[in-house]
CSV table of C-alpha atoms and ligand atoms in Angstrom, one decimal:
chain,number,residue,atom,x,y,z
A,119,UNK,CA,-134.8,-67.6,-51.8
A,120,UNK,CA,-138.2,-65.7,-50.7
A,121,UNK,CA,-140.7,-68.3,-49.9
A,122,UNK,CA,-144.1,-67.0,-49.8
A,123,UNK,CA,-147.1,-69.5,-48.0
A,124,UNK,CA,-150.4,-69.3,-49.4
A,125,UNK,CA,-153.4,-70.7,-47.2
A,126,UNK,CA,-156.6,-70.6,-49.1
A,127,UNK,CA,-159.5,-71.7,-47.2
A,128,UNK,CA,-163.1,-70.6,-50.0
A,129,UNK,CA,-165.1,-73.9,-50.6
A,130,UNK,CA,-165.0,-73.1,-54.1
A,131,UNK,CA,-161.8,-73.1,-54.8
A,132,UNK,CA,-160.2,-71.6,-57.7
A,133,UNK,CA,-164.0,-70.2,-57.9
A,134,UNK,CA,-163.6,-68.4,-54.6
A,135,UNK,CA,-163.6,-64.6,-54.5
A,136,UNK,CA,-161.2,-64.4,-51.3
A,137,UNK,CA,-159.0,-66.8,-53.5
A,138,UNK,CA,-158.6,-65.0,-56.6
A,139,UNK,CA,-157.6,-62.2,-54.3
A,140,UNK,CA,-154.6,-63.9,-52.5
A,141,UNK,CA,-154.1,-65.5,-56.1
A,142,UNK,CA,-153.6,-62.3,-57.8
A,143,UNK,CA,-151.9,-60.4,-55.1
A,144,UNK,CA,-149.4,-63.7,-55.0
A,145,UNK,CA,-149.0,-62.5,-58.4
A,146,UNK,CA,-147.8,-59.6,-58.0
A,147,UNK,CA,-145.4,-60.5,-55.2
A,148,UNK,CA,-143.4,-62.7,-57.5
A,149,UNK,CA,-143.3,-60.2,-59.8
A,150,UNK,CA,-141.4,-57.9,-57.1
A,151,UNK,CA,-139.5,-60.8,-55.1
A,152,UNK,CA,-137.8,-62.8,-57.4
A,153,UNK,CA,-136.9,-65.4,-56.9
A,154,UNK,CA,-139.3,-67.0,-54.9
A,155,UNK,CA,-140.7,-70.0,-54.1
A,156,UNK,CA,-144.3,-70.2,-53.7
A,157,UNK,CA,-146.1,-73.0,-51.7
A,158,UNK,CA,-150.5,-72.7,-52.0
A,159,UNK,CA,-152.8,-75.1,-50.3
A,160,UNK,CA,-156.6,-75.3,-51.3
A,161,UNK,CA,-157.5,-76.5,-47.5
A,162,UNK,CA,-161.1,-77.5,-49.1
A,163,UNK,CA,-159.4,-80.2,-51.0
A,164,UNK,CA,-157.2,-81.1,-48.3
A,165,UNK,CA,-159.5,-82.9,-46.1
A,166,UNK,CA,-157.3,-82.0,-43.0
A,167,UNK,CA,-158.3,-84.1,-40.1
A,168,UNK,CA,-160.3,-81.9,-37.0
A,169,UNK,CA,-157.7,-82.5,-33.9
A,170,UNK,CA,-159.3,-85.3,-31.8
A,171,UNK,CA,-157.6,-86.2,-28.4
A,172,UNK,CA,-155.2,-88.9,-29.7
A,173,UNK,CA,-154.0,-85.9,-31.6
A,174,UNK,CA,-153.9,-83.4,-29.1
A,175,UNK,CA,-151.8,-85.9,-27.0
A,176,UNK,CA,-149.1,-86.7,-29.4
A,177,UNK,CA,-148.7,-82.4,-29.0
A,178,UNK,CA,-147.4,-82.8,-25.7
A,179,UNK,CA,-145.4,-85.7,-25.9
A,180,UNK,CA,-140.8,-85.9,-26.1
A,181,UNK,CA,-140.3,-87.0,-30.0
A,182,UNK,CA,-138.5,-90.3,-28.6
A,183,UNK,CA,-141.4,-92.0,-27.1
A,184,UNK,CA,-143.3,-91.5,-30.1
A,185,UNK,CA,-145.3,-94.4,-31.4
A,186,UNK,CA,-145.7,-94.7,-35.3
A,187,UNK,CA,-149.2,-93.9,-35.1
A,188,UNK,CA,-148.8,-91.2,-33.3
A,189,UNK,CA,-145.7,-89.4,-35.8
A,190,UNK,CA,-148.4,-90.9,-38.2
A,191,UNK,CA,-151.3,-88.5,-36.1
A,192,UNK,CA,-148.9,-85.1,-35.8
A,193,UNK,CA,-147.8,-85.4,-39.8
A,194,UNK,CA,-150.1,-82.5,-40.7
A,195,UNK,CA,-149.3,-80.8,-38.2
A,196,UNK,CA,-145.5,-81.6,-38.5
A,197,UNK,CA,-145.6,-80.2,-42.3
A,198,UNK,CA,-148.0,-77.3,-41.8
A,199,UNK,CA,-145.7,-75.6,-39.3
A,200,UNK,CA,-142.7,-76.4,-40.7
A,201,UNK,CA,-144.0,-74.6,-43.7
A,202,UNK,CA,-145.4,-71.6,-41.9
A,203,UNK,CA,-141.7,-71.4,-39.7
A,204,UNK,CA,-139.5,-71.3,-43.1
A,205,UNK,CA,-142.2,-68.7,-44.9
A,206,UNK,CA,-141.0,-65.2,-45.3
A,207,UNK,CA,-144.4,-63.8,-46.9
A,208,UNK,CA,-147.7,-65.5,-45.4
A,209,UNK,CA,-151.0,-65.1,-47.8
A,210,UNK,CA,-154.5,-66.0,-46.0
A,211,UNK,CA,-157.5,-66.4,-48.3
A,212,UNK,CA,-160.6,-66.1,-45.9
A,213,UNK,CA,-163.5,-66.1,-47.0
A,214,UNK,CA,-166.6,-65.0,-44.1
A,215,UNK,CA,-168.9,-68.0,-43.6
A,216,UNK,CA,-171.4,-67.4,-40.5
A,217,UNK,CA,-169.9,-64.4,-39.6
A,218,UNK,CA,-166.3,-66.3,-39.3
A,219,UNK,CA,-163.5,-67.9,-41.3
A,220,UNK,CA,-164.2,-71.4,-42.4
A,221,UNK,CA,-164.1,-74.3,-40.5
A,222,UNK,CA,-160.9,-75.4,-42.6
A,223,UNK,CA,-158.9,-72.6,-42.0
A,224,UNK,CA,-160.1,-73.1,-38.0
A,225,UNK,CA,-158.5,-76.7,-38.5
A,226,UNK,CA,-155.2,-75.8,-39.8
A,227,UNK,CA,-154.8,-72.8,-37.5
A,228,UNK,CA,-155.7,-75.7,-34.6
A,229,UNK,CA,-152.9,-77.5,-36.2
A,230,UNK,CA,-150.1,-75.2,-36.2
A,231,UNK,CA,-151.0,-73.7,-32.8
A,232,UNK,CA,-148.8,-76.0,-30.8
A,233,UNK,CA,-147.3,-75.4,-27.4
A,234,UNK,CA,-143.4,-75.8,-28.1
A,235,UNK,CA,-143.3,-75.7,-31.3
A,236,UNK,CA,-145.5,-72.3,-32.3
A,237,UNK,CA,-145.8,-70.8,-29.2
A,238,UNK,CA,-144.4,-71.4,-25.5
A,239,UNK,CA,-145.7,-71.1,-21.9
A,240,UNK,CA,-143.4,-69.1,-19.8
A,241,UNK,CA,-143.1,-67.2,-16.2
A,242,UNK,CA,-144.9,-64.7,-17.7
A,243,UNK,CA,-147.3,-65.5,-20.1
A,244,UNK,CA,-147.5,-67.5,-23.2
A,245,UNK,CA,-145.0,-66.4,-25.9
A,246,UNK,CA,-144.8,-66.8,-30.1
A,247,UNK,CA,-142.2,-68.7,-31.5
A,248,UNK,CA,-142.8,-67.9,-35.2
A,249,UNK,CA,-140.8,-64.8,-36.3
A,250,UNK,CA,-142.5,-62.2,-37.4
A,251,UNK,CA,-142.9,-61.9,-41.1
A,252,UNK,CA,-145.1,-60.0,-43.4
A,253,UNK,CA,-148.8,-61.4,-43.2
A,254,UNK,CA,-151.5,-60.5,-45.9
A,255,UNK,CA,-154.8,-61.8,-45.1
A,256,UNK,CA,-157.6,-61.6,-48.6
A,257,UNK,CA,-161.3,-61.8,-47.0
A,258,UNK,CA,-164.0,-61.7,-48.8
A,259,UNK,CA,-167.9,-61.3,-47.8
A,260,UNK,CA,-171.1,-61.0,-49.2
A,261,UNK,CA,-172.1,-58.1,-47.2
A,262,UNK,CA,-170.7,-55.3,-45.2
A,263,UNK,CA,-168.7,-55.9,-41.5
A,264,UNK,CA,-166.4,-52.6,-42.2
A,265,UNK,CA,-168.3,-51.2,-39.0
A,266,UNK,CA,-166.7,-53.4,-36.6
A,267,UNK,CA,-169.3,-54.9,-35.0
A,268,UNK,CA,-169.3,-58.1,-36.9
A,269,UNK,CA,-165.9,-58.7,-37.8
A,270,UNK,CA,-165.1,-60.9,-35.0
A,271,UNK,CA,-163.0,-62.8,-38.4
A,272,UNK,CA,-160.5,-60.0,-38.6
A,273,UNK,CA,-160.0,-59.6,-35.0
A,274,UNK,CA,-159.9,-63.3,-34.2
A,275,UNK,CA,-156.9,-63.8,-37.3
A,276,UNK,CA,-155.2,-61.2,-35.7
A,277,UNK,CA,-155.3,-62.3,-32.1
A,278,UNK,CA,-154.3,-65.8,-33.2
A,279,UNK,CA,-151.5,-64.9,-35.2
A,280,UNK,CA,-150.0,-62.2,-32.8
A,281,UNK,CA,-150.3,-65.1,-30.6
A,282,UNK,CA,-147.7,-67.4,-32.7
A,283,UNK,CA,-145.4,-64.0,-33.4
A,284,UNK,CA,-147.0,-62.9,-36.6
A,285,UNK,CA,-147.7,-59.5,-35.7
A,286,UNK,CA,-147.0,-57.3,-39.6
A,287,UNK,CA,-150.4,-58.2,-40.8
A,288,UNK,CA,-152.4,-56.2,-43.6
A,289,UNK,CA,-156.0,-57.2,-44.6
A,290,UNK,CA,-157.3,-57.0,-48.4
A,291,UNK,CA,-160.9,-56.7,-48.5
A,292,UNK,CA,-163.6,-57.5,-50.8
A,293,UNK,CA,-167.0,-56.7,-49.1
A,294,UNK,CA,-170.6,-56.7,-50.6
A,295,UNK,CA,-170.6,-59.7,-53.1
A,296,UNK,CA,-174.0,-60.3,-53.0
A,297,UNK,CA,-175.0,-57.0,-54.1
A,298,UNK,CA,-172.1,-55.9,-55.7
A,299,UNK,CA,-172.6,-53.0,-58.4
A,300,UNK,CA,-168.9,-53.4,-59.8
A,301,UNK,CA,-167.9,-56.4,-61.1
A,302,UNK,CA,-165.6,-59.3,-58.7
A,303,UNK,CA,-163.0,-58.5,-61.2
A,304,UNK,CA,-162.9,-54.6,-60.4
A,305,UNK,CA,-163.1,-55.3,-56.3
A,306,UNK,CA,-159.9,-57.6,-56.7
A,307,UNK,CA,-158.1,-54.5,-58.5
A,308,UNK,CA,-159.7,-52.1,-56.3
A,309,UNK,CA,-158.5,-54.0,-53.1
A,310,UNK,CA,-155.6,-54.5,-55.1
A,311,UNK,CA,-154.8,-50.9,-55.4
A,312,UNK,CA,-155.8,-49.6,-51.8
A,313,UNK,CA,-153.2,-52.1,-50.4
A,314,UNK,CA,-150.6,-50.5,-52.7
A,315,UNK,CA,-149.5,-53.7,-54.5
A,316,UNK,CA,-151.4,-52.8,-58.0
A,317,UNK,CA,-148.4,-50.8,-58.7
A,318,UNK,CA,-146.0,-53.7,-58.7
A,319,UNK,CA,-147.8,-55.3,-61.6
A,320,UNK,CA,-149.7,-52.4,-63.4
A,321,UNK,CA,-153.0,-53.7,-62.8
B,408,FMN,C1,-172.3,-70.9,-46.0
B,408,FMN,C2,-172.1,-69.4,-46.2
B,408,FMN,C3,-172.2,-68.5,-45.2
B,408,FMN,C4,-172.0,-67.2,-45.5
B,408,FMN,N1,-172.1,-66.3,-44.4
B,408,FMN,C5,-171.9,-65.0,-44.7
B,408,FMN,C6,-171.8,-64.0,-43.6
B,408,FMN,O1,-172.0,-64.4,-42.4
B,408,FMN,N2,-171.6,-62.7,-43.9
B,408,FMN,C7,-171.4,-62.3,-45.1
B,408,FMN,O2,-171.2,-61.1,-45.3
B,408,FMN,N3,-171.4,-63.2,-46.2
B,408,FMN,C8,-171.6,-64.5,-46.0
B,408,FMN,N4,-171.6,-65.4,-47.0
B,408,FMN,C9,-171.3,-64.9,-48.4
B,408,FMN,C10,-169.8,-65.1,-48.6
B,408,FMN,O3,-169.0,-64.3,-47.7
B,408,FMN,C11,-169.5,-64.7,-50.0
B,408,FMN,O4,-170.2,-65.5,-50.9
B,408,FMN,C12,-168.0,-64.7,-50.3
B,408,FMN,O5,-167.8,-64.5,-51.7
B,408,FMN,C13,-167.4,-66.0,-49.9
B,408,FMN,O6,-166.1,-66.0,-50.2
B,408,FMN,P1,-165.4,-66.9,-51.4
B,408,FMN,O7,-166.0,-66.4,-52.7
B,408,FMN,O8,-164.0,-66.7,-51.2
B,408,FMN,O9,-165.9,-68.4,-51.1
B,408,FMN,C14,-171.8,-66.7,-46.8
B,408,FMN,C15,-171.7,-67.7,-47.8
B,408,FMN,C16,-171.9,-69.0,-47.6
B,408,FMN,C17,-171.7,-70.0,-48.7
């Protein structure tokens, strides 16, 4: 069975743009991928922990001379990998705080980056261990970054993820929210419809 891995990171929630965007594009890649088991996390009701050093720590430590508190310290980032390892379809909903993704999405990428078990030093260089696998990343923004010069966000996402193995990434944008002309509605279809996917679900 497909499972498809959806990472929403607006502080609104259900309310957030950038979420209705991964929302409806998950949507449609049911619809086309059935069956398929579909996993979403709202980080901003997740209260992920920020890594501290005990955390950091327990990374580099053998499994057998774990103590409970630290198994206790790694669980989120025990789950969240094994998640992001088994997903065949990954979904990122970013919205652009401060010129950047939020600081939750910032904690759970800090959480899955883990030498050993999402990446590896070698010889040569560090190297990904997550297989490569189709990426959509939803962003949306209340102004314009399509120049380049600002978007350190989609640059950043892509540098990190390349990093673990992800390298079949495709961005969905949604730009100019706070001035918008067209309705939310109409940049989710339009954004939608560039990407190609509104023809898996006539939207
Ligand atoms: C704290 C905060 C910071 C923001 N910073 C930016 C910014 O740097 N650039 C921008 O274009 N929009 C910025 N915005 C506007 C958001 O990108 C816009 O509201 C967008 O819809 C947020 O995504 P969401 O609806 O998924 O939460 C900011 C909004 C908030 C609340």
């Amino acid at each position: 069975m497909t499972i498809l891995l959806q990472i929403n990171s607006g502080m609104k929630g259900d309310q957030s743009f950038s979420s209705q965007l991964a929302d409806q594009l998950a949507v449609r890649l049911k619809s086309a991928n059935a069956p398929i088991r579909h996993i979403r996390h709202d980080l901003c009701d997740e209260s992920l922990p920020h890594l501290n050093n005990a955390t950091f720590d327990a990374f580099s430590c053998s499994e057998e001379t774990l103590t409970e508190e630290q198994k206790a310290l790694l669980a989120p980032s025990d789950r969240y990998i094994d998640e992001l390892r088994h997903a065949d379809i990954l979904i990122l909903g970013v919205p652009m705080y401060n010129f950047m993704i939020p600081s939750t999405l910032k904690c759970w990428i800090d959480h899955v980056t883990r030498a050993g078990k999402s990446f590896q030093f070698t010889d040569t260089g560090p190297v990904g261990l997550l297989e490569d696998r189709q990426c959509y990343i939803c962003i949306a923004r209340g102004g314009f970054s399509s120049d380049g010069a600002t978007d350190l966000m989609k640059n950043y996402l892509r540098m990190i993820l390349n990093f673990l193995g992800i390298k079949n990434i495709e961005f969905l944008e949604i730009e100019g929210l706070a001035q918008a002309k067209d309705t939310p509605d109409l940049l989710i279809k339009n954004s939608l419809k560039t990407a190609g996917i509104s023809i898996l679900e006539g939207a």
